[in-house]
Amino acid sequence: MSATSDQRAMQVNPFTRRTLFKLAGGAGAALALGPALAACGKDEADQGPGADGKVTISVVGFKVTPEEKGTPLDKAYQQFLSDFQAKHSNIVIDSKETPPEFDTKIIVDLASGTAPDVWSQDASSLAPLVQRKLLLDMRELQKEVPALTTDRFFPAVLDINKQEDGSLYGLPNDFTPVVVYYNPKLFAAAKLEEPKDGWTWDQQLEYARALTKDGKGRSAGDAGFDGSDVKTWGYRASKYAYLWVYRVWQNGSDILSPDRTTAKGFLDSAATMEALQWYADLVLKHKVSPNPSTLDTLTQKSSFDAQFIKGRFGMFDSGHWELTGLSTAEGFSTDLLGVVGQPKKVDDSTVIYQSSFTVRYDLPDSKKKAVGTFIEAATAAGYQQTKAVTGIAIAANAEVAKKSASQDTKFAEYDPIYIAAAAKGRPPSGSKVAKYPSVENLLNDMMDRIMRKGDVEGEVRKTVTAVDRELQG
């Protein structure tokens, strides 16, 4: 995968999930009909082997856009498909480009029976497909292709696709935990030790206050500090839940109940509100992070990656995809970029965002062996090694990821930190809760109001009511 913003969004960005929610009215009608409608519109390509005995399978996710022709990603895709076709001459790959608004389109296509056989699915929007039974249990492919084992994957990453009844909807393609990026040069200038695994919330606040500088060089907390004239921010807090929900986990709490049917007693628990207040205080009390309006103004002038490399921010949270933008920003050098796992409160949990290979629920029996063979190849060493070409995410194949991190690959210096963080990662809620896209919008809006001086307890209580209405509606 390349480093374009659209592709980063396809990997983990909530915009794809929000698009799903925004267009749910149109997709929802088809989604509600689910398999019943699909039975009325079978794709002619599903009719089994042709007269020559060859099976054609349609695949989305291995074809670049026209403007990316000739890139390393394009070459990696072509090489993989060519090698696969040479080895499996009885399988014909119909490789299709990822269409716009794919998260929404795939729902409609599945419901109408015109979906591709295999595609790469953002795990953050997996649950609606699982709930509507629009995906094939991968164990059916494993029966056809015993070589398609699951021991090749990181356990925490594979768990994202597992259901409580043991079913397995998708196999990991690549992933990233959310970690903390920091600027070592700013730390050195402030005479701070760089953060290390096992650091704490208190240390992060201490660092953020020391790194935040106004126009006269005063740090946040110094006498006379001018919060209206900040030249360097110690941290970037985000209103988007995908970049703060794990803070609640780190404080020993959660947003939803374990059965994911209510926010009451969880989002409004004392531990959750303590975590939200701590996060909001970074903006409102300690003034080490811009509020949403100020951040929007700053990023309208130039990209956030460019500002980070220029030293305008000391720390921020993000996933592996961020490395591609940072490493190509003007003035980038490795002494301007450090990466560390999440700081600890009760624990140092984080979230894992993932893409996985998923298969249409109504795949004909005549195609299962061919599709299983394709996914086995795409999750084996040969293809998974190409993840190091672009560096947007970590290879889901654990052996490949660890080997790449020990070699002279693009981001080998940083990759061990992501691999270590993965062991502390949890599935994104959107992989388990079908209505999470709309819940997430409510959480985003809540944090936006809190960061604009909204009362934490009042905003939480309003949001609990709205979330429960959504979950139980």
PDB file of C-alpha atoms in Angstrom, residues 84-378:
ATOM      1  CA  PHE A  84       0.375 -16.887  -7.981  1.00  0.00           C
ATOM      2  CA  GLN A  85      -0.996 -17.414 -11.483  1.00  0.00           C
ATOM      3  CA  ALA A  86       2.189 -19.217 -12.513  1.00  0.00           C
ATOM      4  CA  LYS A  87       1.917 -21.583  -9.567  1.00  0.00           C
ATOM      5  CA  HIS A  88      -1.860 -22.084  -9.794  1.00  0.00           C
ATOM      6  CA  SER A  89      -2.716 -22.164 -13.474  1.00  0.00           C
ATOM      7  CA  ASN A  90      -6.209 -23.485 -12.731  1.00  0.00           C
ATOM      8  CA  ILE A  91      -7.120 -20.297 -10.851  1.00  0.00           C
ATOM      9  CA  VAL A  92      -7.761 -17.067 -12.760  1.00  0.00           C
ATOM     10  CA  ILE A  93      -7.604 -13.855 -10.740  1.00  0.00           C
ATOM     11  CA  ASP A  94      -9.982 -11.091 -11.790  1.00  0.00           C
ATOM     12  CA  SER A  95      -8.240  -8.223  -9.955  1.00  0.00           C
ATOM     13  CA  LYS A  96     -10.420  -5.163  -9.434  1.00  0.00           C
ATOM     14  CA  GLU A  97      -9.480  -1.682  -8.263  1.00  0.00           C
ATOM     15  CA  THR A  98     -10.910  -0.566  -4.927  1.00  0.00           C
ATOM     16  CA  PRO A  99     -13.892   1.641  -5.829  1.00  0.00           C
ATOM     17  CA  PRO A 100     -14.712   4.938  -4.097  1.00  0.00           C
ATOM     18  CA  GLU A 101     -16.793   4.639  -0.917  1.00  0.00           C
ATOM     19  CA  PHE A 102     -15.936   0.952  -0.814  1.00  0.00           C
ATOM     20  CA  ASP A 103     -17.103   0.428   2.788  1.00  0.00           C
ATOM     21  CA  THR A 104     -20.603   1.389   1.725  1.00  0.00           C
ATOM     22  CA  LYS A 105     -20.512  -0.178  -1.712  1.00  0.00           C
ATOM     23  CA  ILE A 106     -19.479  -3.587  -0.403  1.00  0.00           C
ATOM     24  CA  ILE A 107     -22.590  -3.727   1.776  1.00  0.00           C
ATOM     25  CA  VAL A 108     -24.855  -2.979  -1.143  1.00  0.00           C
ATOM     26  CA  ASP A 109     -22.981  -5.384  -3.415  1.00  0.00           C
ATOM     27  CA  LEU A 110     -23.138  -8.184  -0.854  1.00  0.00           C
ATOM     28  CA  ALA A 111     -26.836  -7.695  -0.421  1.00  0.00           C
ATOM     29  CA  SER A 112     -27.430  -7.701  -4.175  1.00  0.00           C
ATOM     30  CA  GLY A 113     -25.133 -10.661  -4.880  1.00  0.00           C
ATOM     31  CA  THR A 114     -22.624  -8.688  -6.953  1.00  0.00           C
ATOM     32  CA  ALA A 115     -19.780  -8.425  -4.420  1.00  0.00           C
ATOM     33  CA  PRO A 116     -16.239  -9.596  -5.198  1.00  0.00           C
ATOM     34  CA  ASP A 117     -15.249 -12.983  -3.833  1.00  0.00           C
ATOM     35  CA  VAL A 118     -12.351 -11.625  -1.718  1.00  0.00           C
ATOM     36  CA  TRP A 119     -11.487  -8.132  -0.486  1.00  0.00           C
ATOM     37  CA  SER A 120      -9.491  -6.364   2.207  1.00  0.00           C
ATOM     38  CA  GLN A 121     -11.872  -5.166   4.914  1.00  0.00           C
ATOM     39  CA  ASP A 122     -11.198  -2.444   7.478  1.00  0.00           C
ATOM     40  CA  ALA A 123     -11.769  -4.243  10.790  1.00  0.00           C
ATOM     41  CA  SER A 124     -13.273  -1.077  12.245  1.00  0.00           C
ATOM     42  CA  SER A 125     -16.357  -1.658  10.090  1.00  0.00           C
ATOM     43  CA  LEU A 126     -16.397  -5.449  10.294  1.00  0.00           C
ATOM     44  CA  ALA A 127     -19.230  -5.916  12.792  1.00  0.00           C
ATOM     45  CA  PRO A 128     -22.153  -4.795  10.552  1.00  0.00           C
ATOM     46  CA  LEU A 129     -21.125  -7.410   7.993  1.00  0.00           C
ATOM     47  CA  VAL A 130     -20.790 -10.107  10.641  1.00  0.00           C
ATOM     48  CA  GLN A 131     -24.091  -9.308  12.290  1.00  0.00           C
ATOM     49  CA  ARG A 132     -25.923  -9.479   8.963  1.00  0.00           C
ATOM     50  CA  LYS A 133     -24.210 -12.771   8.141  1.00  0.00           C
ATOM     51  CA  LEU A 134     -22.728 -11.389   4.931  1.00  0.00           C
ATOM     52  CA  LEU A 135     -19.295 -12.967   5.417  1.00  0.00           C
ATOM     53  CA  LEU A 136     -18.055 -16.522   5.051  1.00  0.00           C
ATOM     54  CA  ASP A 137     -16.673 -18.267   8.117  1.00  0.00           C
ATOM     55  CA  MET A 138     -13.043 -18.787   7.191  1.00  0.00           C
ATOM     56  CA  ARG A 139     -13.071 -22.228   8.782  1.00  0.00           C
ATOM     57  CA  GLU A 140     -14.938 -23.372   5.683  1.00  0.00           C
ATOM     58  CA  LEU A 141     -11.901 -22.442   3.596  1.00  0.00           C
ATOM     59  CA  GLN A 142      -9.555 -24.145   6.034  1.00  0.00           C
ATOM     60  CA  LYS A 143     -11.415 -27.405   5.428  1.00  0.00           C
ATOM     61  CA  GLU A 144     -10.617 -27.059   1.735  1.00  0.00           C
ATOM     62  CA  VAL A 145      -7.056 -25.785   2.209  1.00  0.00           C
ATOM     63  CA  PRO A 146      -5.436 -27.256   5.354  1.00  0.00           C
ATOM     64  CA  ALA A 147      -2.288 -25.172   4.727  1.00  0.00           C
ATOM     65  CA  LEU A 148      -4.348 -22.077   5.591  1.00  0.00           C
ATOM     66  CA  THR A 149      -3.429 -22.204   9.270  1.00  0.00           C
ATOM     67  CA  THR A 150      -3.976 -19.450  11.826  1.00  0.00           C
ATOM     68  CA  ASP A 151      -0.766 -19.948  13.780  1.00  0.00           C
ATOM     69  CA  ARG A 152       0.974 -17.571  11.373  1.00  0.00           C
ATOM     70  CA  PHE A 153      -0.787 -14.531  12.856  1.00  0.00           C
ATOM     71  CA  PHE A 154      -0.199 -12.439  15.975  1.00  0.00           C
ATOM     72  CA  PRO A 155      -2.803 -13.766  18.467  1.00  0.00           C
ATOM     73  CA  ALA A 156      -4.138 -10.316  19.416  1.00  0.00           C
ATOM     74  CA  VAL A 157      -4.520  -9.433  15.743  1.00  0.00           C
ATOM     75  CA  LEU A 158      -6.305 -12.680  14.874  1.00  0.00           C
ATOM     76  CA  ASP A 159      -8.674 -12.159  17.833  1.00  0.00           C
ATOM     77  CA  ILE A 160     -10.182  -9.176  16.038  1.00  0.00           C
ATOM     78  CA  ASN A 161     -11.783 -11.556  13.551  1.00  0.00           C
ATOM     79  CA  LYS A 162     -12.865 -14.194  16.074  1.00  0.00           C
ATOM     80  CA  GLN A 163     -16.398 -14.383  17.418  1.00  0.00           C
ATOM     81  CA  GLU A 164     -17.476 -15.808  20.759  1.00  0.00           C
ATOM     82  CA  ASP A 165     -18.837 -18.966  19.117  1.00  0.00           C
ATOM     83  CA  GLY A 166     -15.466 -19.685  17.509  1.00  0.00           C
ATOM     84  CA  SER A 167     -16.396 -18.496  14.027  1.00  0.00           C
ATOM     85  CA  LEU A 168     -13.736 -16.573  12.154  1.00  0.00           C
ATOM     86  CA  TYR A 169     -14.837 -13.812   9.809  1.00  0.00           C
ATOM     87  CA  GLY A 170     -11.686 -12.771   8.006  1.00  0.00           C
ATOM     88  CA  LEU A 171      -7.962 -13.434   8.266  1.00  0.00           C
ATOM     89  CA  PRO A 172      -5.498 -10.615   8.991  1.00  0.00           C
ATOM     90  CA  ASN A 173      -3.708  -8.863   6.162  1.00  0.00           C
ATOM     91  CA  ASP A 174      -1.871  -6.128   8.076  1.00  0.00           C
ATOM     92  CA  PHE A 175      -2.305  -4.089  11.259  1.00  0.00           C
ATOM     93  CA  THR A 176      -1.072  -1.337  13.511  1.00  0.00           C
ATOM     94  CA  PRO A 177      -1.490  -0.536  17.178  1.00  0.00           C
ATOM     95  CA  VAL A 178      -1.789   3.137  18.122  1.00  0.00           C
ATOM     96  CA  VAL A 179       1.457   4.359  19.691  1.00  0.00           C
ATOM     97  CA  VAL A 180       2.923   7.721  20.728  1.00  0.00           C
ATOM     98  CA  TYR A 181       5.158   9.697  18.364  1.00  0.00           C
ATOM     99  CA  TYR A 182       7.587  12.211  19.844  1.00  0.00           C
ATOM    100  CA  ASN A 183      10.283  14.615  18.692  1.00  0.00           C
ATOM    101  CA  PRO A 184      13.632  13.619  20.303  1.00  0.00           C
ATOM    102  CA  LYS A 185      15.207  16.962  19.366  1.00  0.00           C
ATOM    103  CA  LEU A 186      12.620  18.852  21.402  1.00  0.00           C
ATOM    104  CA  PHE A 187      13.143  16.492  24.329  1.00  0.00           C
ATOM    105  CA  ALA A 188      16.894  17.112  24.202  1.00  0.00           C
ATOM    106  CA  ALA A 189      16.409  20.885  24.027  1.00  0.00           C
ATOM    107  CA  ALA A 190      14.185  20.707  27.118  1.00  0.00           C
ATOM    108  CA  LYS A 191      16.732  18.439  28.866  1.00  0.00           C
ATOM    109  CA  LEU A 192      14.185  15.625  29.146  1.00  0.00           C
ATOM    110  CA  GLU A 193      14.866  11.925  28.938  1.00  0.00           C
ATOM    111  CA  GLU A 194      13.060  10.345  26.014  1.00  0.00           C
ATOM    112  CA  PRO A 195       9.971   8.308  27.004  1.00  0.00           C
ATOM    113  CA  LYS A 196      10.490   4.571  27.356  1.00  0.00           C
ATOM    114  CA  ASP A 197       8.249   1.540  27.606  1.00  0.00           C
ATOM    115  CA  GLY A 198       6.600   1.590  31.029  1.00  0.00           C
ATOM    116  CA  TRP A 199       6.315   5.370  31.250  1.00  0.00           C
ATOM    117  CA  THR A 200       3.236   6.796  32.971  1.00  0.00           C
ATOM    118  CA  TRP A 201       0.434   9.301  32.494  1.00  0.00           C
ATOM    119  CA  ASP A 202       2.102  11.569  35.061  1.00  0.00           C
ATOM    120  CA  GLN A 203       5.352  11.502  33.110  1.00  0.00           C
ATOM    121  CA  GLN A 204       3.571  12.265  29.870  1.00  0.00           C
ATOM    122  CA  LEU A 205       1.930  15.298  31.450  1.00  0.00           C
ATOM    123  CA  GLU A 206       5.272  16.407  32.892  1.00  0.00           C
ATOM    124  CA  TYR A 207       6.885  16.096  29.454  1.00  0.00           C
ATOM    125  CA  ALA A 208       4.027  17.900  27.710  1.00  0.00           C
ATOM    126  CA  ARG A 209       4.232  20.831  30.110  1.00  0.00           C
ATOM    127  CA  ALA A 210       8.003  21.135  29.675  1.00  0.00           C
ATOM    128  CA  LEU A 211       7.781  20.913  25.874  1.00  0.00           C
ATOM    129  CA  THR A 212       5.010  23.513  25.492  1.00  0.00           C
ATOM    130  CA  LYS A 213       6.620  26.901  24.857  1.00  0.00           C
ATOM    131  CA  ASP A 214       5.143  30.336  24.321  1.00  0.00           C
ATOM    132  CA  GLY A 215       6.639  33.140  22.216  1.00  0.00           C
ATOM    133  CA  LYS A 216       9.024  34.122  25.027  1.00  0.00           C
ATOM    134  CA  GLY A 217      10.231  30.591  25.671  1.00  0.00           C
ATOM    135  CA  ARG A 218       8.185  30.061  28.835  1.00  0.00           C
ATOM    136  CA  SER A 219       6.852  26.548  29.453  1.00  0.00           C
ATOM    137  CA  ALA A 220       3.271  25.722  30.369  1.00  0.00           C
ATOM    138  CA  GLY A 221       3.020  26.199  34.133  1.00  0.00           C
ATOM    139  CA  ASP A 222       5.740  28.860  34.265  1.00  0.00           C
ATOM    140  CA  ALA A 223       4.789  32.237  35.691  1.00  0.00           C
ATOM    141  CA  GLY A 224       3.545  34.501  32.899  1.00  0.00           C
ATOM    142  CA  PHE A 225       3.066  31.660  30.386  1.00  0.00           C
ATOM    143  CA  ASP A 226       0.975  33.025  27.507  1.00  0.00           C
ATOM    144  CA  GLY A 227      -1.432  30.324  26.315  1.00  0.00           C
ATOM    145  CA  SER A 228      -2.575  32.573  23.465  1.00  0.00           C
ATOM    146  CA  ASP A 229       0.925  32.700  21.955  1.00  0.00           C
ATOM    147  CA  VAL A 230       2.075  29.072  21.927  1.00  0.00           C
ATOM    148  CA  LYS A 231       4.913  28.326  19.518  1.00  0.00           C
ATOM    149  CA  THR A 232       5.427  24.669  20.447  1.00  0.00           C
ATOM    150  CA  TRP A 233       2.687  22.406  21.752  1.00  0.00           C
ATOM    151  CA  GLY A 234       3.723  19.545  24.021  1.00  0.00           C
ATOM    152  CA  TYR A 235       0.986  17.219  22.786  1.00  0.00           C
ATOM    153  CA  ARG A 236      -1.810  16.932  20.267  1.00  0.00           C
ATOM    154  CA  ALA A 237      -5.025  15.683  21.841  1.00  0.00           C
ATOM    155  CA  SER A 238      -7.739  14.535  19.451  1.00  0.00           C
ATOM    156  CA  LYS A 239     -11.504  14.769  19.640  1.00  0.00           C
ATOM    157  CA  TYR A 240     -11.787  11.569  17.595  1.00  0.00           C
ATOM    158  CA  ALA A 241     -12.558   8.530  19.700  1.00  0.00           C
ATOM    159  CA  TYR A 242     -10.273   6.256  17.724  1.00  0.00           C
ATOM    160  CA  LEU A 243      -7.371   8.227  19.178  1.00  0.00           C
ATOM    161  CA  TRP A 244      -8.502   8.365  22.819  1.00  0.00           C
ATOM    162  CA  VAL A 245     -10.836   5.448  23.616  1.00  0.00           C
ATOM    163  CA  TYR A 246      -7.905   3.354  24.847  1.00  0.00           C
ATOM    164  CA  ARG A 247      -7.182   6.044  27.475  1.00  0.00           C
ATOM    165  CA  VAL A 248     -10.354   4.837  29.152  1.00  0.00           C
ATOM    166  CA  TRP A 249      -9.096   1.259  28.950  1.00  0.00           C
ATOM    167  CA  GLN A 250      -5.772   2.344  30.448  1.00  0.00           C
ATOM    168  CA  ASN A 251      -7.670   3.626  33.487  1.00  0.00           C
ATOM    169  CA  GLY A 252      -9.336   0.248  34.017  1.00  0.00           C
ATOM    170  CA  SER A 253     -12.697   1.105  32.512  1.00  0.00           C
ATOM    171  CA  ASP A 254     -14.581   0.957  29.221  1.00  0.00           C
ATOM    172  CA  ILE A 255     -17.094   2.796  27.080  1.00  0.00           C
ATOM    173  CA  LEU A 256     -19.634  -0.029  26.771  1.00  0.00           C
ATOM    174  CA  SER A 257     -20.697  -3.009  28.890  1.00  0.00           C
ATOM    175  CA  PRO A 258     -18.968  -6.361  28.225  1.00  0.00           C
ATOM    176  CA  ASP A 259     -22.028  -7.534  26.279  1.00  0.00           C
ATOM    177  CA  ARG A 260     -21.914  -4.211  24.381  1.00  0.00           C
ATOM    178  CA  THR A 261     -25.584  -3.441  24.937  1.00  0.00           C
ATOM    179  CA  THR A 262     -25.308  -0.303  27.076  1.00  0.00           C
ATOM    180  CA  ALA A 263     -23.033   2.605  27.953  1.00  0.00           C
ATOM    181  CA  LYS A 264     -24.749   3.105  31.307  1.00  0.00           C
ATOM    182  CA  GLY A 265     -22.482   2.187  34.182  1.00  0.00           C
ATOM    183  CA  PHE A 266     -19.415   2.265  31.912  1.00  0.00           C
ATOM    184  CA  LEU A 267     -19.129   5.518  29.958  1.00  0.00           C
ATOM    185  CA  ASP A 268     -20.453   7.307  33.056  1.00  0.00           C
ATOM    186  CA  SER A 269     -18.353   5.331  35.558  1.00  0.00           C
ATOM    187  CA  ALA A 270     -15.989   7.210  37.848  1.00  0.00           C
ATOM    188  CA  ALA A 271     -12.937   5.651  36.185  1.00  0.00           C
ATOM    189  CA  THR A 272     -14.066   6.618  32.685  1.00  0.00           C
ATOM    190  CA  MET A 273     -14.861  10.184  33.672  1.00  0.00           C
ATOM    191  CA  GLU A 274     -11.496  10.450  35.427  1.00  0.00           C
ATOM    192  CA  ALA A 275      -9.773   9.397  32.202  1.00  0.00           C
ATOM    193  CA  LEU A 276     -11.816  11.845  30.111  1.00  0.00           C
ATOM    194  CA  GLN A 277     -11.149  14.680  32.564  1.00  0.00           C
ATOM    195  CA  TRP A 278      -7.405  13.953  32.468  1.00  0.00           C
ATOM    196  CA  TYR A 279      -7.470  14.029  28.696  1.00  0.00           C
ATOM    197  CA  ALA A 280      -9.514  17.238  28.540  1.00  0.00           C
ATOM    198  CA  ASP A 281      -7.253  18.899  31.095  1.00  0.00           C
ATOM    199  CA  LEU A 282      -4.375  18.616  28.639  1.00  0.00           C
ATOM    200  CA  VAL A 283      -6.238  21.224  26.618  1.00  0.00           C
ATOM    201  CA  LEU A 284      -8.217  23.207  29.166  1.00  0.00           C
ATOM    202  CA  LYS A 285      -6.209  23.190  32.393  1.00  0.00           C
ATOM    203  CA  HIS A 286      -2.599  22.514  31.485  1.00  0.00           C
ATOM    204  CA  LYS A 287      -2.819  24.149  28.035  1.00  0.00           C
ATOM    205  CA  VAL A 288      -0.303  21.748  26.520  1.00  0.00           C
ATOM    206  CA  SER A 289      -2.531  20.859  23.545  1.00  0.00           C
ATOM    207  CA  PRO A 290      -4.557  23.066  21.194  1.00  0.00           C
ATOM    208  CA  ASN A 291      -8.331  22.827  21.312  1.00  0.00           C
ATOM    209  CA  PRO A 292     -10.122  21.510  18.181  1.00  0.00           C
ATOM    210  CA  SER A 293     -10.603  24.988  16.684  1.00  0.00           C
ATOM    211  CA  THR A 294      -6.969  26.004  17.137  1.00  0.00           C
ATOM    212  CA  LEU A 295      -5.798  22.655  15.786  1.00  0.00           C
ATOM    213  CA  ASP A 296      -7.992  23.056  12.707  1.00  0.00           C
ATOM    214  CA  THR A 297      -6.542  26.529  12.104  1.00  0.00           C
ATOM    215  CA  LEU A 298      -2.983  25.234  12.437  1.00  0.00           C
ATOM    216  CA  THR A 299      -3.480  22.322  10.065  1.00  0.00           C
ATOM    217  CA  GLN A 300      -5.135  24.521   7.467  1.00  0.00           C
ATOM    218  CA  LYS A 301      -1.789  26.276   7.055  1.00  0.00           C
ATOM    219  CA  SER A 302       0.212  23.099   6.458  1.00  0.00           C
ATOM    220  CA  SER A 303      -0.123  19.401   7.141  1.00  0.00           C
ATOM    221  CA  PHE A 304       0.221  18.153  10.681  1.00  0.00           C
ATOM    222  CA  ASP A 305       3.129  15.900   9.647  1.00  0.00           C
ATOM    223  CA  ALA A 306       5.032  18.922   8.301  1.00  0.00           C
ATOM    224  CA  GLN A 307       4.381  20.867  11.501  1.00  0.00           C
ATOM    225  CA  PHE A 308       5.540  17.991  13.674  1.00  0.00           C
ATOM    226  CA  ILE A 309       8.804  17.691  11.749  1.00  0.00           C
ATOM    227  CA  LYS A 310       9.294  21.462  12.088  1.00  0.00           C
ATOM    228  CA  GLY A 311       9.017  21.098  15.860  1.00  0.00           C
ATOM    229  CA  ARG A 312       5.570  22.626  16.418  1.00  0.00           C
ATOM    230  CA  PHE A 313       4.422  19.570  18.421  1.00  0.00           C
ATOM    231  CA  GLY A 314       6.255  17.390  20.919  1.00  0.00           C
ATOM    232  CA  MET A 315       4.030  14.282  21.020  1.00  0.00           C
ATOM    233  CA  PHE A 316       0.943  12.805  19.402  1.00  0.00           C
ATOM    234  CA  ASP A 317      -0.825   9.461  19.043  1.00  0.00           C
ATOM    235  CA  SER A 318      -1.207   7.597  15.760  1.00  0.00           C
ATOM    236  CA  GLY A 319      -0.634   4.331  13.908  1.00  0.00           C
ATOM    237  CA  HIS A 320       2.098   2.966  11.665  1.00  0.00           C
ATOM    238  CA  TRP A 321       0.579   4.653   8.605  1.00  0.00           C
ATOM    239  CA  GLU A 322       1.826   7.977   9.993  1.00  0.00           C
ATOM    240  CA  LEU A 323       5.439   7.000   9.288  1.00  0.00           C
ATOM    241  CA  THR A 324       4.949   7.313   5.551  1.00  0.00           C
ATOM    242  CA  GLY A 325       3.823  10.947   5.788  1.00  0.00           C
ATOM    243  CA  LEU A 326       6.386  11.929   8.391  1.00  0.00           C
ATOM    244  CA  SER A 327       9.311  10.367   6.537  1.00  0.00           C
ATOM    245  CA  THR A 328       8.459  12.281   3.362  1.00  0.00           C
ATOM    246  CA  ALA A 329       7.852  15.640   5.060  1.00  0.00           C
ATOM    247  CA  GLU A 330      10.307  18.401   4.158  1.00  0.00           C
ATOM    248  CA  GLY A 331      13.254  18.461   6.532  1.00  0.00           C
ATOM    249  CA  PHE A 332      12.686  14.957   7.904  1.00  0.00           C
ATOM    250  CA  SER A 333      15.580  13.217   9.612  1.00  0.00           C
ATOM    251  CA  THR A 334      15.526  10.312  12.007  1.00  0.00           C
ATOM    252  CA  ASP A 335      16.627  12.454  14.949  1.00  0.00           C
ATOM    253  CA  LEU A 336      13.281  14.251  14.684  1.00  0.00           C
ATOM    254  CA  LEU A 337      11.196  11.125  15.163  1.00  0.00           C
ATOM    255  CA  GLY A 338      10.809   8.773  18.094  1.00  0.00           C
ATOM    256  CA  VAL A 339       8.127   6.165  18.763  1.00  0.00           C
ATOM    257  CA  VAL A 340       7.079   4.645  22.075  1.00  0.00           C
ATOM    258  CA  GLY A 341       4.224   2.509  23.363  1.00  0.00           C
ATOM    259  CA  GLN A 342       1.327   3.969  25.284  1.00  0.00           C
ATOM    260  CA  PRO A 343       1.918   5.412  28.781  1.00  0.00           C
ATOM    261  CA  LYS A 344       0.579   3.456  31.739  1.00  0.00           C
ATOM    262  CA  LYS A 345      -2.096   4.247  34.298  1.00  0.00           C
ATOM    263  CA  VAL A 346      -3.730   1.027  35.497  1.00  0.00           C
ATOM    264  CA  ASP A 347      -2.205  -0.562  32.389  1.00  0.00           C
ATOM    265  CA  ASP A 348      -0.894   0.519  28.999  1.00  0.00           C
ATOM    266  CA  SER A 349      -3.557  -0.918  26.698  1.00  0.00           C
ATOM    267  CA  THR A 350      -3.943   0.308  23.166  1.00  0.00           C
ATOM    268  CA  VAL A 351      -6.176  -0.389  20.197  1.00  0.00           C
ATOM    269  CA  ILE A 352      -5.218  -2.406  17.130  1.00  0.00           C
ATOM    270  CA  TYR A 353      -6.506  -1.267  13.749  1.00  0.00           C
ATOM    271  CA  GLN A 354      -6.386  -3.924  11.086  1.00  0.00           C
ATOM    272  CA  SER A 355      -7.305  -4.873   7.545  1.00  0.00           C
ATOM    273  CA  SER A 356      -8.292  -8.462   6.912  1.00  0.00           C
ATOM    274  CA  PHE A 357      -9.104 -10.660   3.967  1.00  0.00           C
ATOM    275  CA  THR A 358     -12.813 -11.325   3.970  1.00  0.00           C
ATOM    276  CA  VAL A 359     -14.991 -13.471   1.708  1.00  0.00           C
ATOM    277  CA  ARG A 360     -18.618 -13.186   0.599  1.00  0.00           C
ATOM    278  CA  TYR A 361     -20.950 -15.421   2.586  1.00  0.00           C
ATOM    279  CA  ASP A 362     -22.496 -16.970  -0.541  1.00  0.00           C
ATOM    280  CA  LEU A 363     -19.246 -18.097  -2.138  1.00  0.00           C
ATOM    281  CA  PRO A 364     -20.067 -21.213  -4.190  1.00  0.00           C
ATOM    282  CA  ASP A 365     -18.542 -24.471  -2.989  1.00  0.00           C
ATOM    283  CA  SER A 366     -16.800 -24.722  -6.372  1.00  0.00           C
ATOM    284  CA  LYS A 367     -14.730 -21.620  -5.530  1.00  0.00           C
ATOM    285  CA  LYS A 368     -13.813 -22.308  -1.916  1.00  0.00           C
ATOM    286  CA  LYS A 369     -10.588 -24.171  -2.605  1.00  0.00           C
ATOM    287  CA  ALA A 370      -9.432 -21.500  -5.072  1.00  0.00           C
ATOM    288  CA  VAL A 371     -10.235 -18.643  -2.690  1.00  0.00           C
ATOM    289  CA  GLY A 372      -8.633 -20.473   0.239  1.00  0.00           C
ATOM    290  CA  THR A 373      -5.515 -21.040  -1.845  1.00  0.00           C
ATOM    291  CA  PHE A 374      -5.366 -17.355  -2.737  1.00  0.00           C
ATOM    292  CA  ILE A 375      -5.704 -16.183   0.867  1.00  0.00           C
ATOM    293  CA  GLU A 376      -3.151 -18.738   2.029  1.00  0.00           C
ATOM    294  CA  ALA A 377      -0.692 -17.223  -0.444  1.00  0.00           C
ATOM    295  CA  ALA A 378      -1.584 -13.636   0.501  1.00  0.00           C
TER     296      ALA A 378
END
